[in-house]
Amino acid sequence: MNIFIALLITVAIIALVARLYVLNDKKIQFFAKGLDSNFKFAEISTLWKLSKKAKLENPISLYVSLNEFNNCILKYIEDEKAKGTDKSYQTQQFLTKLYDYRTRIALDTDGKRGLESTKSLNVGQRLRIILPGKGVFSAKLLSNGRELVVTRPVQEDKKNHRFHMPECEMWIGHSVSIYFWRKGDAGYAFDTTVFEAGIFQGHDCLFMRHSDKLDRIQKRQSIRCECNVYAQMYMIKNAVVDYNSVNTEEGYRCLLEDISEDGALIRIGGMGKANVQIKLQFTLNDTFIMMYGVIRAVEYNKEIEQSRLHFECTHIDPAMKNAVLSYVYAVIPQDQKEKSEAIRESENDSKEEAQIPQQSAEEIVRSAEKNVEDASKTVQHAQEAESQKNQEEQSQEHQEEEKTEADGGSTYFGMGGVGAFNPNDVIRPEGSVSDYLARK
């Protein structure tokens, strides 16, 4: 009898556990995935609450979807701002962890979209070609059809600052290795053969065979975005750096062309120098940023006397790093919430448009004829009103010109607005950056 009762109790407990598991299956999977992703139990609890606030049908999708994870970070920032703890050390630490995981999702997504064939290369792609025994040459892709057509390869003699362009016929029959960087993705390499030389669109060129064996040779550890942000650059001369010190004097004006939490691409006037320690000060979304690091490489354009500096950031305050990441990922605060929602909705619209049946040819023609007819009527009405409107516009333009002259012209960055980028804006009156470095 006792054995029978014990068996019933055991069966009841198993049934209860099974029922609880079924009822909480999603939550169990969510916490298991969170632990596998190196989040702490308390952090996973926060993520679970955020997934519920975001009303995710499948909460575990948060760990693999960029849109869902962006929304999660947005909700977290909103909650912490409401509590007044968005600047606290604990909040910033958790945000850093969220951004790090978000970077992993983005890089994994990019990896799945990697190139599999040279047939996907874009015209204009810059290539580095290794000819065994002769060194590295530079070329660009002119055409991508039945074969790859590239410009006549050029080799730079860095010692003498000269360029060497072998005759195209020299390449015929040679096996070469080609390396290139795919923008926003990674580096690739493949081997191919040059089978012909000739002329394409008036350019000396080489004809190469396609390859379906591309090796992914480099993968970014951070996500960069293009930008147009003016900054102040300072040379670091002290052996011991005070990372909390803010420079109040004017530095060397420069332009950031892209940015990530671990570096930037900087445009300056004059010839830059590699392996120089610098500090950048600038503002992103009303947040003051200081980045310390080293110029790793320099691209100098002699024609326009400007350089592009490849800057590696070696130190940045965690809160400032989160502000940069927020800018890069466009994970925006409450006051810009509408923009984030518009992005997500536009993605949903694209999915719906793909399901709309296409019109027949006759319907398209009829629609086009009607559009032309409507356009003709619109033009006719516009012409009738044009003469009267021209007089009003000329009068208004005259008044605006007088007002602009009285105000002293257009505004400049930090002085009321940002106009179109003028290359001279990044050149100091005292001379080029090389002169500035010499003075320092």
PDB file of C-alpha atoms in Angstrom, residues 161-407:
ATOM      1  CA  HIS A 161      58.032  57.402 -54.552  1.00  0.00           C
ATOM      2  CA  ARG A 162      57.753  56.137 -58.116  1.00  0.00           C
ATOM      3  CA  PHE A 163      55.244  53.920 -59.891  1.00  0.00           C
ATOM      4  CA  HIS A 164      55.989  50.905 -62.056  1.00  0.00           C
ATOM      5  CA  MET A 165      53.506  49.743 -64.741  1.00  0.00           C
ATOM      6  CA  PRO A 166      54.666  46.564 -66.544  1.00  0.00           C
ATOM      7  CA  GLU A 167      53.330  45.934 -70.031  1.00  0.00           C
ATOM      8  CA  CYS A 168      50.027  44.047 -69.958  1.00  0.00           C
ATOM      9  CA  GLU A 169      51.448  41.259 -72.134  1.00  0.00           C
ATOM     10  CA  MET A 170      53.834  40.355 -69.300  1.00  0.00           C
ATOM     11  CA  TRP A 171      50.865  39.105 -67.231  1.00  0.00           C
ATOM     12  CA  ILE A 172      49.399  36.690 -69.779  1.00  0.00           C
ATOM     13  CA  GLY A 173      49.422  33.065 -68.620  1.00  0.00           C
ATOM     14  CA  HIS A 174      50.454  33.863 -65.047  1.00  0.00           C
ATOM     15  CA  SER A 175      48.614  32.649 -61.956  1.00  0.00           C
ATOM     16  CA  VAL A 176      48.017  35.482 -59.472  1.00  0.00           C
ATOM     17  CA  SER A 177      46.598  35.913 -55.965  1.00  0.00           C
ATOM     18  CA  ILE A 178      44.105  38.724 -55.469  1.00  0.00           C
ATOM     19  CA  TYR A 179      43.135  40.380 -52.187  1.00  0.00           C
ATOM     20  CA  PHE A 180      40.371  42.930 -51.600  1.00  0.00           C
ATOM     21  CA  TRP A 181      38.255  44.459 -48.854  1.00  0.00           C
ATOM     22  CA  ARG A 182      34.519  44.399 -49.203  1.00  0.00           C
ATOM     23  CA  LYS A 183      33.051  47.548 -47.688  1.00  0.00           C
ATOM     24  CA  GLY A 184      31.111  46.872 -44.504  1.00  0.00           C
ATOM     25  CA  ASP A 185      32.072  43.194 -44.582  1.00  0.00           C
ATOM     26  CA  ALA A 186      35.587  41.746 -44.477  1.00  0.00           C
ATOM     27  CA  GLY A 187      38.697  40.952 -46.473  1.00  0.00           C
ATOM     28  CA  TYR A 188      38.775  38.232 -49.143  1.00  0.00           C
ATOM     29  CA  ALA A 189      41.414  36.418 -51.193  1.00  0.00           C
ATOM     30  CA  PHE A 190      41.295  34.189 -54.262  1.00  0.00           C
ATOM     31  CA  ASP A 191      43.600  32.753 -56.926  1.00  0.00           C
ATOM     32  CA  THR A 192      43.031  33.106 -60.643  1.00  0.00           C
ATOM     33  CA  THR A 193      44.795  33.182 -64.028  1.00  0.00           C
ATOM     34  CA  VAL A 194      45.370  36.055 -66.463  1.00  0.00           C
ATOM     35  CA  PHE A 195      44.449  34.661 -69.880  1.00  0.00           C
ATOM     36  CA  GLU A 196      44.446  37.800 -72.073  1.00  0.00           C
ATOM     37  CA  ALA A 197      45.407  41.479 -72.281  1.00  0.00           C
ATOM     38  CA  GLY A 198      43.757  44.179 -74.336  1.00  0.00           C
ATOM     39  CA  ILE A 199      41.752  47.417 -74.383  1.00  0.00           C
ATOM     40  CA  PHE A 200      38.454  48.004 -72.575  1.00  0.00           C
ATOM     41  CA  GLN A 201      36.634  51.351 -72.759  1.00  0.00           C
ATOM     42  CA  GLY A 202      39.878  53.016 -73.814  1.00  0.00           C
ATOM     43  CA  HIS A 203      41.927  51.560 -70.937  1.00  0.00           C
ATOM     44  CA  ASP A 204      44.747  49.012 -71.013  1.00  0.00           C
ATOM     45  CA  CYS A 205      43.419  46.005 -69.148  1.00  0.00           C
ATOM     46  CA  LEU A 206      43.814  42.369 -68.172  1.00  0.00           C
ATOM     47  CA  PHE A 207      41.233  39.602 -68.539  1.00  0.00           C
ATOM     48  CA  MET A 208      41.040  37.093 -65.670  1.00  0.00           C
ATOM     49  CA  ARG A 209      38.999  34.005 -64.915  1.00  0.00           C
ATOM     50  CA  HIS A 210      36.285  33.924 -62.250  1.00  0.00           C
ATOM     51  CA  SER A 211      36.691  31.973 -59.017  1.00  0.00           C
ATOM     52  CA  ASP A 212      34.174  30.294 -56.716  1.00  0.00           C
ATOM     53  CA  LYS A 213      36.789  29.722 -54.001  1.00  0.00           C
ATOM     54  CA  LEU A 214      36.998  32.892 -51.917  1.00  0.00           C
ATOM     55  CA  ASP A 215      38.722  32.841 -48.538  1.00  0.00           C
ATOM     56  CA  ARG A 216      37.502  35.214 -45.855  1.00  0.00           C
ATOM     57  CA  ILE A 217      40.823  36.487 -44.501  1.00  0.00           C
ATOM     58  CA  GLN A 218      39.778  39.196 -42.068  1.00  0.00           C
ATOM     59  CA  LYS A 219      36.721  39.967 -40.016  1.00  0.00           C
ATOM     60  CA  ARG A 220      36.056  43.252 -38.290  1.00  0.00           C
ATOM     61  CA  GLN A 221      35.823  43.210 -34.525  1.00  0.00           C
ATOM     62  CA  SER A 222      33.682  46.341 -34.521  1.00  0.00           C
ATOM     63  CA  ILE A 223      31.035  47.929 -36.709  1.00  0.00           C
ATOM     64  CA  ARG A 224      31.821  51.246 -38.380  1.00  0.00           C
ATOM     65  CA  CYS A 225      29.474  53.804 -39.857  1.00  0.00           C
ATOM     66  CA  GLU A 226      30.123  56.688 -42.214  1.00  0.00           C
ATOM     67  CA  CYS A 227      29.832  60.136 -40.668  1.00  0.00           C
ATOM     68  CA  ASN A 228      30.656  63.796 -41.248  1.00  0.00           C
ATOM     69  CA  VAL A 229      31.772  65.028 -37.830  1.00  0.00           C
ATOM     70  CA  TYR A 230      34.261  67.815 -37.173  1.00  0.00           C
ATOM     71  CA  ALA A 231      36.744  67.234 -34.345  1.00  0.00           C
ATOM     72  CA  GLN A 232      39.774  68.729 -32.627  1.00  0.00           C
ATOM     73  CA  MET A 233      42.996  66.696 -32.794  1.00  0.00           C
ATOM     74  CA  TYR A 234      45.829  67.005 -30.268  1.00  0.00           C
ATOM     75  CA  MET A 235      49.292  65.424 -30.316  1.00  0.00           C
ATOM     76  CA  ILE A 236      50.189  63.436 -27.167  1.00  0.00           C
ATOM     77  CA  LYS A 237      53.727  64.139 -26.003  1.00  0.00           C
ATOM     78  CA  ASN A 238      53.612  63.162 -22.316  1.00  0.00           C
ATOM     79  CA  ALA A 239      54.711  59.679 -21.277  1.00  0.00           C
ATOM     80  CA  VAL A 240      51.925  59.574 -18.664  1.00  0.00           C
ATOM     81  CA  VAL A 241      48.508  60.527 -20.067  1.00  0.00           C
ATOM     82  CA  ASP A 242      45.733  62.050 -17.978  1.00  0.00           C
ATOM     83  CA  TYR A 243      42.639  60.508 -19.547  1.00  0.00           C
ATOM     84  CA  ASN A 244      40.315  62.854 -17.620  1.00  0.00           C
ATOM     85  CA  SER A 245      41.956  66.057 -18.858  1.00  0.00           C
ATOM     86  CA  VAL A 246      39.926  68.175 -21.313  1.00  0.00           C
ATOM     87  CA  ASN A 247      41.871  70.405 -23.723  1.00  0.00           C
ATOM     88  CA  THR A 248      40.429  73.921 -23.789  1.00  0.00           C
ATOM     89  CA  GLU A 249      42.867  75.411 -26.328  1.00  0.00           C
ATOM     90  CA  GLU A 250      42.263  75.062 -30.057  1.00  0.00           C
ATOM     91  CA  GLY A 251      43.626  71.871 -31.581  1.00  0.00           C
ATOM     92  CA  TYR A 252      44.101  70.814 -35.174  1.00  0.00           C
ATOM     93  CA  ARG A 253      40.726  70.893 -36.947  1.00  0.00           C
ATOM     94  CA  CYS A 254      39.912  67.635 -38.735  1.00  0.00           C
ATOM     95  CA  LEU A 255      36.955  65.710 -40.155  1.00  0.00           C
ATOM     96  CA  LEU A 256      35.855  62.216 -39.085  1.00  0.00           C
ATOM     97  CA  GLU A 257      34.640  60.283 -42.145  1.00  0.00           C
ATOM     98  CA  ASP A 258      33.766  57.063 -40.323  1.00  0.00           C
ATOM     99  CA  ILE A 259      33.771  55.981 -36.698  1.00  0.00           C
ATOM    100  CA  SER A 260      33.481  52.990 -34.362  1.00  0.00           C
ATOM    101  CA  GLU A 261      34.179  52.443 -30.678  1.00  0.00           C
ATOM    102  CA  ASP A 262      37.738  51.377 -31.502  1.00  0.00           C
ATOM    103  CA  GLY A 263      38.786  53.814 -34.187  1.00  0.00           C
ATOM    104  CA  ALA A 264      37.993  56.309 -36.919  1.00  0.00           C
ATOM    105  CA  LEU A 265      38.974  57.490 -40.395  1.00  0.00           C
ATOM    106  CA  ILE A 266      40.219  61.089 -40.158  1.00  0.00           C
ATOM    107  CA  ARG A 267      40.705  63.628 -42.975  1.00  0.00           C
ATOM    108  CA  ILE A 268      43.242  66.415 -42.454  1.00  0.00           C
ATOM    109  CA  GLY A 269      45.065  69.017 -44.532  1.00  0.00           C
ATOM    110  CA  GLY A 270      48.699  68.350 -45.430  1.00  0.00           C
ATOM    111  CA  MET A 271      50.754  65.190 -45.073  1.00  0.00           C
ATOM    112  CA  GLY A 272      50.074  63.074 -41.995  1.00  0.00           C
ATOM    113  CA  LYS A 273      52.462  60.790 -40.149  1.00  0.00           C
ATOM    114  CA  ALA A 274      51.955  57.217 -38.975  1.00  0.00           C
ATOM    115  CA  ASN A 275      52.665  55.896 -35.465  1.00  0.00           C
ATOM    116  CA  VAL A 276      51.809  59.228 -33.829  1.00  0.00           C
ATOM    117  CA  GLN A 277      49.824  59.263 -30.575  1.00  0.00           C
ATOM    118  CA  ILE A 278      46.849  61.608 -30.710  1.00  0.00           C
ATOM    119  CA  LYS A 279      43.706  62.595 -28.836  1.00  0.00           C
ATOM    120  CA  LEU A 280      40.370  63.467 -30.457  1.00  0.00           C
ATOM    121  CA  GLN A 281      37.695  65.713 -28.924  1.00  0.00           C
ATOM    122  CA  PHE A 282      34.271  66.043 -30.551  1.00  0.00           C
ATOM    123  CA  THR A 283      30.531  65.881 -29.898  1.00  0.00           C
ATOM    124  CA  LEU A 284      28.059  63.155 -30.900  1.00  0.00           C
ATOM    125  CA  ASN A 285      24.338  63.605 -30.258  1.00  0.00           C
ATOM    126  CA  ASP A 286      25.098  66.314 -27.653  1.00  0.00           C
ATOM    127  CA  THR A 287      27.561  63.997 -25.848  1.00  0.00           C
ATOM    128  CA  PHE A 288      31.176  65.145 -25.430  1.00  0.00           C
ATOM    129  CA  ILE A 289      33.648  62.449 -26.576  1.00  0.00           C
ATOM    130  CA  MET A 290      37.390  62.022 -25.989  1.00  0.00           C
ATOM    131  CA  MET A 291      39.284  59.236 -27.780  1.00  0.00           C
ATOM    132  CA  TYR A 292      42.974  58.443 -27.271  1.00  0.00           C
ATOM    133  CA  GLY A 293      45.008  56.319 -29.649  1.00  0.00           C
ATOM    134  CA  VAL A 294      47.525  55.942 -32.468  1.00  0.00           C
ATOM    135  CA  ILE A 295      47.581  56.769 -36.187  1.00  0.00           C
ATOM    136  CA  ARG A 296      48.273  53.365 -37.723  1.00  0.00           C
ATOM    137  CA  ALA A 297      48.350  54.277 -41.433  1.00  0.00           C
ATOM    138  CA  VAL A 298      48.253  57.341 -43.691  1.00  0.00           C
ATOM    139  CA  GLU A 299      46.856  57.830 -47.204  1.00  0.00           C
ATOM    140  CA  TYR A 300      48.241  61.061 -48.691  1.00  0.00           C
ATOM    141  CA  ASN A 301      46.642  62.659 -51.758  1.00  0.00           C
ATOM    142  CA  LYS A 302      49.226  64.971 -53.306  1.00  0.00           C
ATOM    143  CA  GLU A 303      46.774  66.560 -55.763  1.00  0.00           C
ATOM    144  CA  ILE A 304      44.541  68.016 -53.043  1.00  0.00           C
ATOM    145  CA  GLU A 305      47.254  68.044 -50.340  1.00  0.00           C
ATOM    146  CA  GLN A 306      45.146  66.121 -47.843  1.00  0.00           C
ATOM    147  CA  SER A 307      45.612  62.935 -45.838  1.00  0.00           C
ATOM    148  CA  ARG A 308      43.309  60.242 -44.521  1.00  0.00           C
ATOM    149  CA  LEU A 309      44.472  58.887 -41.178  1.00  0.00           C
ATOM    150  CA  HIS A 310      43.535  55.397 -39.983  1.00  0.00           C
ATOM    151  CA  PHE A 311      43.151  55.937 -36.237  1.00  0.00           C
ATOM    152  CA  GLU A 312      43.080  53.122 -33.677  1.00  0.00           C
ATOM    153  CA  CYS A 313      41.508  54.036 -30.350  1.00  0.00           C
ATOM    154  CA  THR A 314      43.378  52.587 -27.367  1.00  0.00           C
ATOM    155  CA  HIS A 315      41.396  54.306 -24.590  1.00  0.00           C
ATOM    156  CA  ILE A 316      37.885  55.688 -24.263  1.00  0.00           C
ATOM    157  CA  ASP A 317      35.683  56.207 -21.205  1.00  0.00           C
ATOM    158  CA  PRO A 318      32.951  53.490 -20.971  1.00  0.00           C
ATOM    159  CA  ALA A 319      30.110  56.043 -21.000  1.00  0.00           C
ATOM    160  CA  MET A 320      31.627  57.791 -24.030  1.00  0.00           C
ATOM    161  CA  LYS A 321      32.100  54.411 -25.738  1.00  0.00           C
ATOM    162  CA  ASN A 322      28.410  53.671 -25.217  1.00  0.00           C
ATOM    163  CA  ALA A 323      27.558  57.070 -26.730  1.00  0.00           C
ATOM    164  CA  VAL A 324      29.656  56.217 -29.815  1.00  0.00           C
ATOM    165  CA  LEU A 325      27.983  52.811 -30.082  1.00  0.00           C
ATOM    166  CA  SER A 326      24.577  54.431 -29.739  1.00  0.00           C
ATOM    167  CA  TYR A 327      25.498  56.712 -32.662  1.00  0.00           C
ATOM    168  CA  VAL A 328      26.892  53.841 -34.754  1.00  0.00           C
ATOM    169  CA  TYR A 329      23.930  51.543 -34.214  1.00  0.00           C
ATOM    170  CA  ALA A 330      21.363  54.328 -34.242  1.00  0.00           C
ATOM    171  CA  VAL A 331      19.968  52.960 -30.967  1.00  0.00           C
ATOM    172  CA  ILE A 332      18.465  56.277 -30.028  1.00  0.00           C
ATOM    173  CA  PRO A 333      16.924  57.817 -26.869  1.00  0.00           C
ATOM    174  CA  GLN A 334      13.248  58.590 -26.342  1.00  0.00           C
ATOM    175  CA  ASP A 335      13.312  61.992 -28.072  1.00  0.00           C
ATOM    176  CA  GLN A 336      14.244  60.290 -31.360  1.00  0.00           C
ATOM    177  CA  LYS A 337      12.076  57.213 -30.912  1.00  0.00           C
ATOM    178  CA  GLU A 338      10.038  58.006 -34.035  1.00  0.00           C
ATOM    179  CA  LYS A 339      13.065  57.480 -36.269  1.00  0.00           C
ATOM    180  CA  SER A 340      13.722  53.977 -34.908  1.00  0.00           C
ATOM    181  CA  GLU A 341      10.064  53.016 -35.308  1.00  0.00           C
ATOM    182  CA  ALA A 342      10.016  54.342 -38.879  1.00  0.00           C
ATOM    183  CA  ILE A 343      13.005  52.139 -39.757  1.00  0.00           C
ATOM    184  CA  ARG A 344      11.300  49.028 -38.398  1.00  0.00           C
ATOM    185  CA  GLU A 345       8.025  49.846 -40.135  1.00  0.00           C
ATOM    186  CA  SER A 346       9.727  50.425 -43.475  1.00  0.00           C
ATOM    187  CA  GLU A 347      11.207  46.920 -43.227  1.00  0.00           C
ATOM    188  CA  ASN A 348       7.717  45.510 -42.634  1.00  0.00           C
ATOM    189  CA  ASP A 349       6.430  47.492 -45.623  1.00  0.00           C
ATOM    190  CA  SER A 350       9.074  45.935 -47.884  1.00  0.00           C
ATOM    191  CA  LYS A 351       7.895  42.441 -46.855  1.00  0.00           C
ATOM    192  CA  GLU A 352       4.278  43.324 -47.618  1.00  0.00           C
ATOM    193  CA  GLU A 353       5.149  44.834 -51.000  1.00  0.00           C
ATOM    194  CA  ALA A 354       6.826  41.574 -51.994  1.00  0.00           C
ATOM    195  CA  GLN A 355       3.454  39.801 -51.594  1.00  0.00           C
ATOM    196  CA  ILE A 356       1.490  42.259 -53.787  1.00  0.00           C
ATOM    197  CA  PRO A 357       0.637  40.695 -57.215  1.00  0.00           C
ATOM    198  CA  GLN A 358       2.293  42.366 -60.184  1.00  0.00           C
ATOM    199  CA  GLN A 359       0.152  44.266 -62.711  1.00  0.00           C
ATOM    200  CA  SER A 360      -0.332  42.920 -66.202  1.00  0.00           C
ATOM    201  CA  ALA A 361       1.362  44.671 -69.118  1.00  0.00           C
ATOM    202  CA  GLU A 362      -1.943  46.183 -70.315  1.00  0.00           C
ATOM    203  CA  GLU A 363      -2.709  47.598 -66.872  1.00  0.00           C
ATOM    204  CA  ILE A 364       0.766  49.137 -66.687  1.00  0.00           C
ATOM    205  CA  VAL A 365       0.332  50.780 -70.115  1.00  0.00           C
ATOM    206  CA  ARG A 366      -3.119  52.156 -69.188  1.00  0.00           C
ATOM    207  CA  SER A 367      -1.760  53.465 -65.905  1.00  0.00           C
ATOM    208  CA  ALA A 368       1.184  55.101 -67.656  1.00  0.00           C
ATOM    209  CA  GLU A 369      -1.109  56.782 -70.230  1.00  0.00           C
ATOM    210  CA  LYS A 370      -3.264  58.165 -67.428  1.00  0.00           C
ATOM    211  CA  ASN A 371      -0.203  59.436 -65.596  1.00  0.00           C
ATOM    212  CA  VAL A 372       1.001  61.226 -68.740  1.00  0.00           C
ATOM    213  CA  GLU A 373      -2.422  62.816 -69.188  1.00  0.00           C
ATOM    214  CA  ASP A 374      -2.506  63.964 -65.566  1.00  0.00           C
ATOM    215  CA  ALA A 375       1.038  65.277 -65.841  1.00  0.00           C
ATOM    216  CA  SER A 376       0.142  67.322 -68.941  1.00  0.00           C
ATOM    217  CA  LYS A 377      -2.727  68.985 -67.078  1.00  0.00           C
ATOM    218  CA  THR A 378      -0.458  69.709 -64.131  1.00  0.00           C
ATOM    219  CA  VAL A 379       2.185  71.301 -66.374  1.00  0.00           C
ATOM    220  CA  GLN A 380      -0.464  73.457 -68.056  1.00  0.00           C
ATOM    221  CA  HIS A 381      -1.729  74.784 -64.711  1.00  0.00           C
ATOM    222  CA  ALA A 382       1.836  75.363 -63.552  1.00  0.00           C
ATOM    223  CA  GLN A 383       2.692  77.400 -66.663  1.00  0.00           C
ATOM    224  CA  GLU A 384      -0.336  79.624 -66.142  1.00  0.00           C
ATOM    225  CA  ALA A 385       0.760  80.457 -62.612  1.00  0.00           C
ATOM    226  CA  GLU A 386       4.482  80.699 -63.370  1.00  0.00           C
ATOM    227  CA  SER A 387       4.668  84.324 -64.549  1.00  0.00           C
ATOM    228  CA  GLN A 388       2.925  85.632 -61.417  1.00  0.00           C
ATOM    229  CA  LYS A 389       4.967  83.406 -59.092  1.00  0.00           C
ATOM    230  CA  ASN A 390       8.303  84.442 -60.649  1.00  0.00           C
ATOM    231  CA  GLN A 391       7.801  88.056 -59.666  1.00  0.00           C
ATOM    232  CA  GLU A 392       7.046  87.088 -56.055  1.00  0.00           C
ATOM    233  CA  GLU A 393      10.058  84.742 -55.868  1.00  0.00           C
ATOM    234  CA  GLN A 394      12.453  87.331 -57.273  1.00  0.00           C
ATOM    235  CA  SER A 395      11.278  89.856 -54.711  1.00  0.00           C
ATOM    236  CA  GLN A 396      11.641  87.304 -51.887  1.00  0.00           C
ATOM    237  CA  GLU A 397      15.137  86.220 -53.058  1.00  0.00           C
ATOM    238  CA  HIS A 398      16.254  89.856 -53.134  1.00  0.00           C
ATOM    239  CA  GLN A 399      15.080  90.319 -49.552  1.00  0.00           C
ATOM    240  CA  GLU A 400      16.815  87.084 -48.408  1.00  0.00           C
ATOM    241  CA  GLU A 401      20.107  88.126 -50.046  1.00  0.00           C
ATOM    242  CA  GLU A 402      19.999  91.434 -48.227  1.00  0.00           C
ATOM    243  CA  LYS A 403      19.260  89.609 -44.945  1.00  0.00           C
ATOM    244  CA  THR A 404      22.133  87.117 -45.486  1.00  0.00           C
ATOM    245  CA  GLU A 405      24.602  89.942 -46.132  1.00  0.00           C
ATOM    246  CA  ALA A 406      23.412  91.708 -42.976  1.00  0.00           C
ATOM    247  CA  ASP A 407      23.823  88.526 -40.894  1.00  0.00           C
TER     248      ASP A 407
END
